[in-house]
mmCIF file of N, CA and C in Angstrom:
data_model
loop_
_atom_site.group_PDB
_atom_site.id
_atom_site.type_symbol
_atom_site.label_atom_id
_atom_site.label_comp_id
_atom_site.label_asym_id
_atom_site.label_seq_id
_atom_site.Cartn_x
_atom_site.Cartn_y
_atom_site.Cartn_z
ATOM 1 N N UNK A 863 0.861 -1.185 0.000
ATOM 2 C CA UNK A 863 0.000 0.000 0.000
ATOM 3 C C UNK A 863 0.893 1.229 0.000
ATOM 4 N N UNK A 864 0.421 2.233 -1.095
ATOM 5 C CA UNK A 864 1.265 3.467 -0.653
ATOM 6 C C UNK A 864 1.333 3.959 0.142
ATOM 7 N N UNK A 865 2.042 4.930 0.977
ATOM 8 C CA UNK A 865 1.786 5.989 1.884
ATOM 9 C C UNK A 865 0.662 7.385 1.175
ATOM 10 N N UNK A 866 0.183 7.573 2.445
ATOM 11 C CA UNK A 866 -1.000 8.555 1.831
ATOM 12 C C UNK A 866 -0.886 9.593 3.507
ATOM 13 N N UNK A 867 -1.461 10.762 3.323
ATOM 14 C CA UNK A 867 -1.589 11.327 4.532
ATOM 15 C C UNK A 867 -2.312 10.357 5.489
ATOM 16 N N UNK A 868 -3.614 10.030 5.284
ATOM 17 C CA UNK A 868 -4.429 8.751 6.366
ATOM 18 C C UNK A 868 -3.513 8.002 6.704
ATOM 19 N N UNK A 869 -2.991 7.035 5.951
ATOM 20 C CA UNK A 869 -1.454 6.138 6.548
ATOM 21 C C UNK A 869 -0.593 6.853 7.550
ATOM 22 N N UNK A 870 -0.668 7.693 6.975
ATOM 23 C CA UNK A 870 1.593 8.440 7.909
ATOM 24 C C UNK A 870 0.250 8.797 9.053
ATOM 25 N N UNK A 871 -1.207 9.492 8.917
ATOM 26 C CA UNK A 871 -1.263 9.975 10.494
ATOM 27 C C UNK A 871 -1.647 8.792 11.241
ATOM 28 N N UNK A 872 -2.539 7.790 10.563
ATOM 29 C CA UNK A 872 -2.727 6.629 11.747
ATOM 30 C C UNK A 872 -1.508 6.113 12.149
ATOM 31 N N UNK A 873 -0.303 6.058 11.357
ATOM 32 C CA UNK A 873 0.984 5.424 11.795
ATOM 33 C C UNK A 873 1.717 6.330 13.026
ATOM 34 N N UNK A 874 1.741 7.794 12.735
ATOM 35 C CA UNK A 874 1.787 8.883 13.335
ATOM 36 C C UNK A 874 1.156 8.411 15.105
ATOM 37 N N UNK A 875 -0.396 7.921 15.113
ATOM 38 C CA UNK A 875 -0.834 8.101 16.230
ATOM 39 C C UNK A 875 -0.979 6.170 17.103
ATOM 40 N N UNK A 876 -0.567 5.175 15.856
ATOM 41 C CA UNK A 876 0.213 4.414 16.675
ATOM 42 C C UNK A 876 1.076 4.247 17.046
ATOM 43 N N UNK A 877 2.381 4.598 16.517
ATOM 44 C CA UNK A 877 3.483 5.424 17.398
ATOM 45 C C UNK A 877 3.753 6.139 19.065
ATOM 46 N N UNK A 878 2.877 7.470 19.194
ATOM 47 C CA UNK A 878 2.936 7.592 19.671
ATOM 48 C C UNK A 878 1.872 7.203 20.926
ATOM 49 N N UNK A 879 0.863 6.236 20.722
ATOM 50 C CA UNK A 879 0.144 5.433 21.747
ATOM 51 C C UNK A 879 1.188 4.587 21.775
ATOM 52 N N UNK A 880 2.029 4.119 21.313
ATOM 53 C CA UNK A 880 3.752 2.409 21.877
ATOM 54 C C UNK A 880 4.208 3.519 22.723
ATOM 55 N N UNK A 881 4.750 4.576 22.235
ATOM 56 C CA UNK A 881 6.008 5.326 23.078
ATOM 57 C C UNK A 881 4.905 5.203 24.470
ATOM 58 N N UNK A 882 3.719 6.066 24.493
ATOM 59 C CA UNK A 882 3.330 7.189 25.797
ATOM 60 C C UNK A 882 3.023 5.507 26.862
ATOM 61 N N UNK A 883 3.090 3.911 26.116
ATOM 62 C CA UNK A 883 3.369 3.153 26.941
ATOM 63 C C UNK A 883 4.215 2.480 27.762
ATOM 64 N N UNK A 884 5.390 3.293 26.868
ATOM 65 C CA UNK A 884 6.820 2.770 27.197
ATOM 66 C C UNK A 884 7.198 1.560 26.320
ATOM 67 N N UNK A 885 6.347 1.344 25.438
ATOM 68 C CA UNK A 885 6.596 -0.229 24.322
ATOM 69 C C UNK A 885 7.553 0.339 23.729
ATOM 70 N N UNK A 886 8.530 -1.052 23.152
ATOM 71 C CA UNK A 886 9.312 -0.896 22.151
ATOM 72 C C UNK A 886 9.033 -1.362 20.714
ATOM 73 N N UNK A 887 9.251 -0.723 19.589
ATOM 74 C CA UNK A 887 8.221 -1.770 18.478
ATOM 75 C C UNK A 887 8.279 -3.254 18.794
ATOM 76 N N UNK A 888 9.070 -3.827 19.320
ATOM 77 C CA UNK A 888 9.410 -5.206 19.085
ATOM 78 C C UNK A 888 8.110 -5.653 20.619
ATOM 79 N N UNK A 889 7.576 -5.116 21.727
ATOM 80 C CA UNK A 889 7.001 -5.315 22.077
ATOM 81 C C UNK A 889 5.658 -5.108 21.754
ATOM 82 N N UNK A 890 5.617 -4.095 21.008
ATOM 83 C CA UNK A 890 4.218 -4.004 19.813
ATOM 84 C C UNK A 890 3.902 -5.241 19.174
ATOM 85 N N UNK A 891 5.107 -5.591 18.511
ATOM 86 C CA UNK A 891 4.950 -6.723 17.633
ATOM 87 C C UNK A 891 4.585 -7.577 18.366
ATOM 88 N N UNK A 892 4.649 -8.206 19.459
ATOM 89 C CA UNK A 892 4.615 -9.543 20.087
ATOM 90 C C UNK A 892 3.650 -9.652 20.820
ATOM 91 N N UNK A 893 2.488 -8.025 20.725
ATOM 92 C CA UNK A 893 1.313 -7.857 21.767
ATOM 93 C C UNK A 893 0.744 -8.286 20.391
ATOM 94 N N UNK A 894 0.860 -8.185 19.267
ATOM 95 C CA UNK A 894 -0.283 -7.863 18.238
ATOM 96 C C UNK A 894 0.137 -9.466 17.323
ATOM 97 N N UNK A 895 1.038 -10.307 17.623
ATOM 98 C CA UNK A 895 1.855 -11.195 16.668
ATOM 99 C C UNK A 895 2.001 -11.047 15.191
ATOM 100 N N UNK A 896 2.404 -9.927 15.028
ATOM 101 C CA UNK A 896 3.550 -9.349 13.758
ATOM 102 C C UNK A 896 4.794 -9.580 14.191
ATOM 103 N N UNK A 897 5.621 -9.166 12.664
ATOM 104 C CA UNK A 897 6.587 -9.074 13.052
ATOM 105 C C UNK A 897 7.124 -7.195 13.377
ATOM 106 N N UNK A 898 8.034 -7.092 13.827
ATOM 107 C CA UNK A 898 9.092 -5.874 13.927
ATOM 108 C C UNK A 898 8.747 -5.050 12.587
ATOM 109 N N UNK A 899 9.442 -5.411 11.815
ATOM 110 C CA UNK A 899 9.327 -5.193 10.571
ATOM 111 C C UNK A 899 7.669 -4.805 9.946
ATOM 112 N N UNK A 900 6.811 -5.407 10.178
ATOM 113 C CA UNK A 900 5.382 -4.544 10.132
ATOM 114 C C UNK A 900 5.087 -3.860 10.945
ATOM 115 N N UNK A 901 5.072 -3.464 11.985
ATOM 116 C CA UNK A 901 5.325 -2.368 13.030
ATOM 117 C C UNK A 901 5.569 -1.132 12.865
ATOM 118 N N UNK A 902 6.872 -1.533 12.635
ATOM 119 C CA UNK A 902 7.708 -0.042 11.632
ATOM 120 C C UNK A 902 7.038 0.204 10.187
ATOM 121 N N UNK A 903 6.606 -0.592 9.485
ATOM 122 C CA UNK A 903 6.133 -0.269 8.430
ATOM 123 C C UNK A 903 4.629 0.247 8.680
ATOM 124 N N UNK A 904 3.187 -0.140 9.404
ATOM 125 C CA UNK A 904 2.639 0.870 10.201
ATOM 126 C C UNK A 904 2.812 2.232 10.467
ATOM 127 N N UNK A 905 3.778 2.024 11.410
ATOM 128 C CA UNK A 905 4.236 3.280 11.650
ATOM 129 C C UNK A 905 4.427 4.478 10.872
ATOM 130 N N UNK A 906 5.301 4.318 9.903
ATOM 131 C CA UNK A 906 5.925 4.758 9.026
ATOM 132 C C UNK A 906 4.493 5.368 8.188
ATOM 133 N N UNK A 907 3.883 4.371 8.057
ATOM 134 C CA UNK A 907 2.345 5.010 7.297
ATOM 135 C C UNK A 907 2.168 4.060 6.132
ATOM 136 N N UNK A 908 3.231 2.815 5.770
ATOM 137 C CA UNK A 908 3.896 2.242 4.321
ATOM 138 C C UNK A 908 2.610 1.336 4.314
ATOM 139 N N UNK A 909 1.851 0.326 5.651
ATOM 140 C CA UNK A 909 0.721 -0.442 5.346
ATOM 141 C C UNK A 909 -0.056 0.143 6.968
ATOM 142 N N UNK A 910 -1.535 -0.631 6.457
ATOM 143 C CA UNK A 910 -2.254 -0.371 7.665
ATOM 144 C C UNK A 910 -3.018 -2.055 7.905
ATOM 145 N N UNK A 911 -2.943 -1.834 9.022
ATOM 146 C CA UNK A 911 -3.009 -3.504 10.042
ATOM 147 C C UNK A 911 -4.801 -4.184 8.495
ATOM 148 N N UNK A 912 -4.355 -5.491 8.506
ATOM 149 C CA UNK A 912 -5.694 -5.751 7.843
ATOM 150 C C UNK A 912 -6.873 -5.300 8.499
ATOM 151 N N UNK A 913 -8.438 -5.141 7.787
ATOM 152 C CA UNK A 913 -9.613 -4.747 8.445
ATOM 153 C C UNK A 913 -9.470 -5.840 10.295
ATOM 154 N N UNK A 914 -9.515 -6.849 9.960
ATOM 155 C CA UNK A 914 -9.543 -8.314 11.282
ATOM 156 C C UNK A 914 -9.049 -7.849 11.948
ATOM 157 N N UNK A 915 -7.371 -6.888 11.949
ATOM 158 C CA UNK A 915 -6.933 -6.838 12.752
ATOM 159 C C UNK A 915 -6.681 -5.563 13.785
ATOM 160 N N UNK A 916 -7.232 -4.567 12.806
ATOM 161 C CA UNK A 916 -7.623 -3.421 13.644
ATOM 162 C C UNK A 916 -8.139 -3.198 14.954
ATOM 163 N N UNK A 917 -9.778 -3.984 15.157
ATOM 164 C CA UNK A 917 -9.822 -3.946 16.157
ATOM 165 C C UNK A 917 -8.889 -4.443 17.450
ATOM 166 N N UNK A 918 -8.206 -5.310 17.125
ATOM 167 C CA UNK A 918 -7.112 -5.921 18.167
ATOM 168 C C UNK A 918 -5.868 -4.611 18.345
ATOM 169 N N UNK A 919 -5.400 -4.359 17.292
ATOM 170 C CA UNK A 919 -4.849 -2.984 17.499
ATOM 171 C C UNK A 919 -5.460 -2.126 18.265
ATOM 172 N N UNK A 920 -6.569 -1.926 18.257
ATOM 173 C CA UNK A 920 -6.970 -0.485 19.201
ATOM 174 C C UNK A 920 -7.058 -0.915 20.719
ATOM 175 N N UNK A 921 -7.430 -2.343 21.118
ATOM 176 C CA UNK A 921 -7.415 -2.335 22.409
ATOM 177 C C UNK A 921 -6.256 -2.478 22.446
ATOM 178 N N UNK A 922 -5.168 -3.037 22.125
ATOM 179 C CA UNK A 922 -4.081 -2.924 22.531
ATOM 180 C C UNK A 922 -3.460 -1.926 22.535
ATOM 181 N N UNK A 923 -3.653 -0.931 22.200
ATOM 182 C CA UNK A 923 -2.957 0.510 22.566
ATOM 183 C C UNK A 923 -3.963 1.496 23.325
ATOM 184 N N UNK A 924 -4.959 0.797 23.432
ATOM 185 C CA UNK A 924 -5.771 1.705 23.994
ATOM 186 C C UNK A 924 -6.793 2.882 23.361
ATOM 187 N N UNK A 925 -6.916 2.692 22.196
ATOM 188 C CA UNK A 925 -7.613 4.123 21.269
ATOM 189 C C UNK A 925 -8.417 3.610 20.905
ATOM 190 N N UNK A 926 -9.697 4.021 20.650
ATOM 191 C CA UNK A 926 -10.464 3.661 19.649
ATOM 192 C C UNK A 926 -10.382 3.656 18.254
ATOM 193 N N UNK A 927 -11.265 3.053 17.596
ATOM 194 C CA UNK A 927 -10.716 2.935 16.187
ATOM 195 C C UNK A 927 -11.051 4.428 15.505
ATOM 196 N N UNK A 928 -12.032 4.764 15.967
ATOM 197 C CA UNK A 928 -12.246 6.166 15.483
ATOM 198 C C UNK A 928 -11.266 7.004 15.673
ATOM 199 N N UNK A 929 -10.387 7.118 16.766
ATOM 200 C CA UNK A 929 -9.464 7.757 17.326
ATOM 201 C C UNK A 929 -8.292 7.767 16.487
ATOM 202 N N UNK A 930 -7.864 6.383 16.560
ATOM 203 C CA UNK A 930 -7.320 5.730 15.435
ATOM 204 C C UNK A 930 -7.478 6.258 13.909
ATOM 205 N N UNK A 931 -8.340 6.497 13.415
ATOM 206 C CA UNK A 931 -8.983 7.035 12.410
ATOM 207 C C UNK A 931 -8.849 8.580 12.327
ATOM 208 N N UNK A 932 -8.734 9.340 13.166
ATOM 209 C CA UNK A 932 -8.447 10.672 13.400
ATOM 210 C C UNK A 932 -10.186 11.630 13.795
ATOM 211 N N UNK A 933 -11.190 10.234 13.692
ATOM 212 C CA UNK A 933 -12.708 10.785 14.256
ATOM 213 C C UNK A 933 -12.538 11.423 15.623
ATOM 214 N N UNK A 934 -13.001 12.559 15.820
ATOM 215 C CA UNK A 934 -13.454 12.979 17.027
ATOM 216 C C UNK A 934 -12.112 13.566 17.370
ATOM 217 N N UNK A 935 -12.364 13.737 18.743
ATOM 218 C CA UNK A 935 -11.082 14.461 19.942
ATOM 219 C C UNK A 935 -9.903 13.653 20.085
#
């Protein structure tokens, strides 16, 4: 998937929901079972988690998906 603004900011705001937990990507990876390497690529904005796996992403960092999404506050 390309990078697009939507990508870099959801990657943007899973980022910084790992840091404000103290995770390291590699503990991202192993809450969500990716690897490292998709993590950073997330991040980065390069892919976004499949539809299935989104929701597991948001409780695990804590955001909603809307939030996630840049909906609302």
């Amino acid at each position: 998937m390309a990078s697009t603004s939507l990508t870099r900011a959801i990657g943007d705001r899973i980022r910084a929901a790992r840091e404000d937990m103290g995770w390291t990507q590699k503990d991202l990876a192993a809450k969500l079972g990716v690897s490292l390497a998709m993590v950073g690529r997330y991040e980065r904005g390069i892919n976004l988690p499949p539809a299935d796996d989104i929701a597991k992403l948001s409780r695990t960092i804590r955001m909603s998906v809307g939030k996630l999404y840049g909906e609302g506050g």
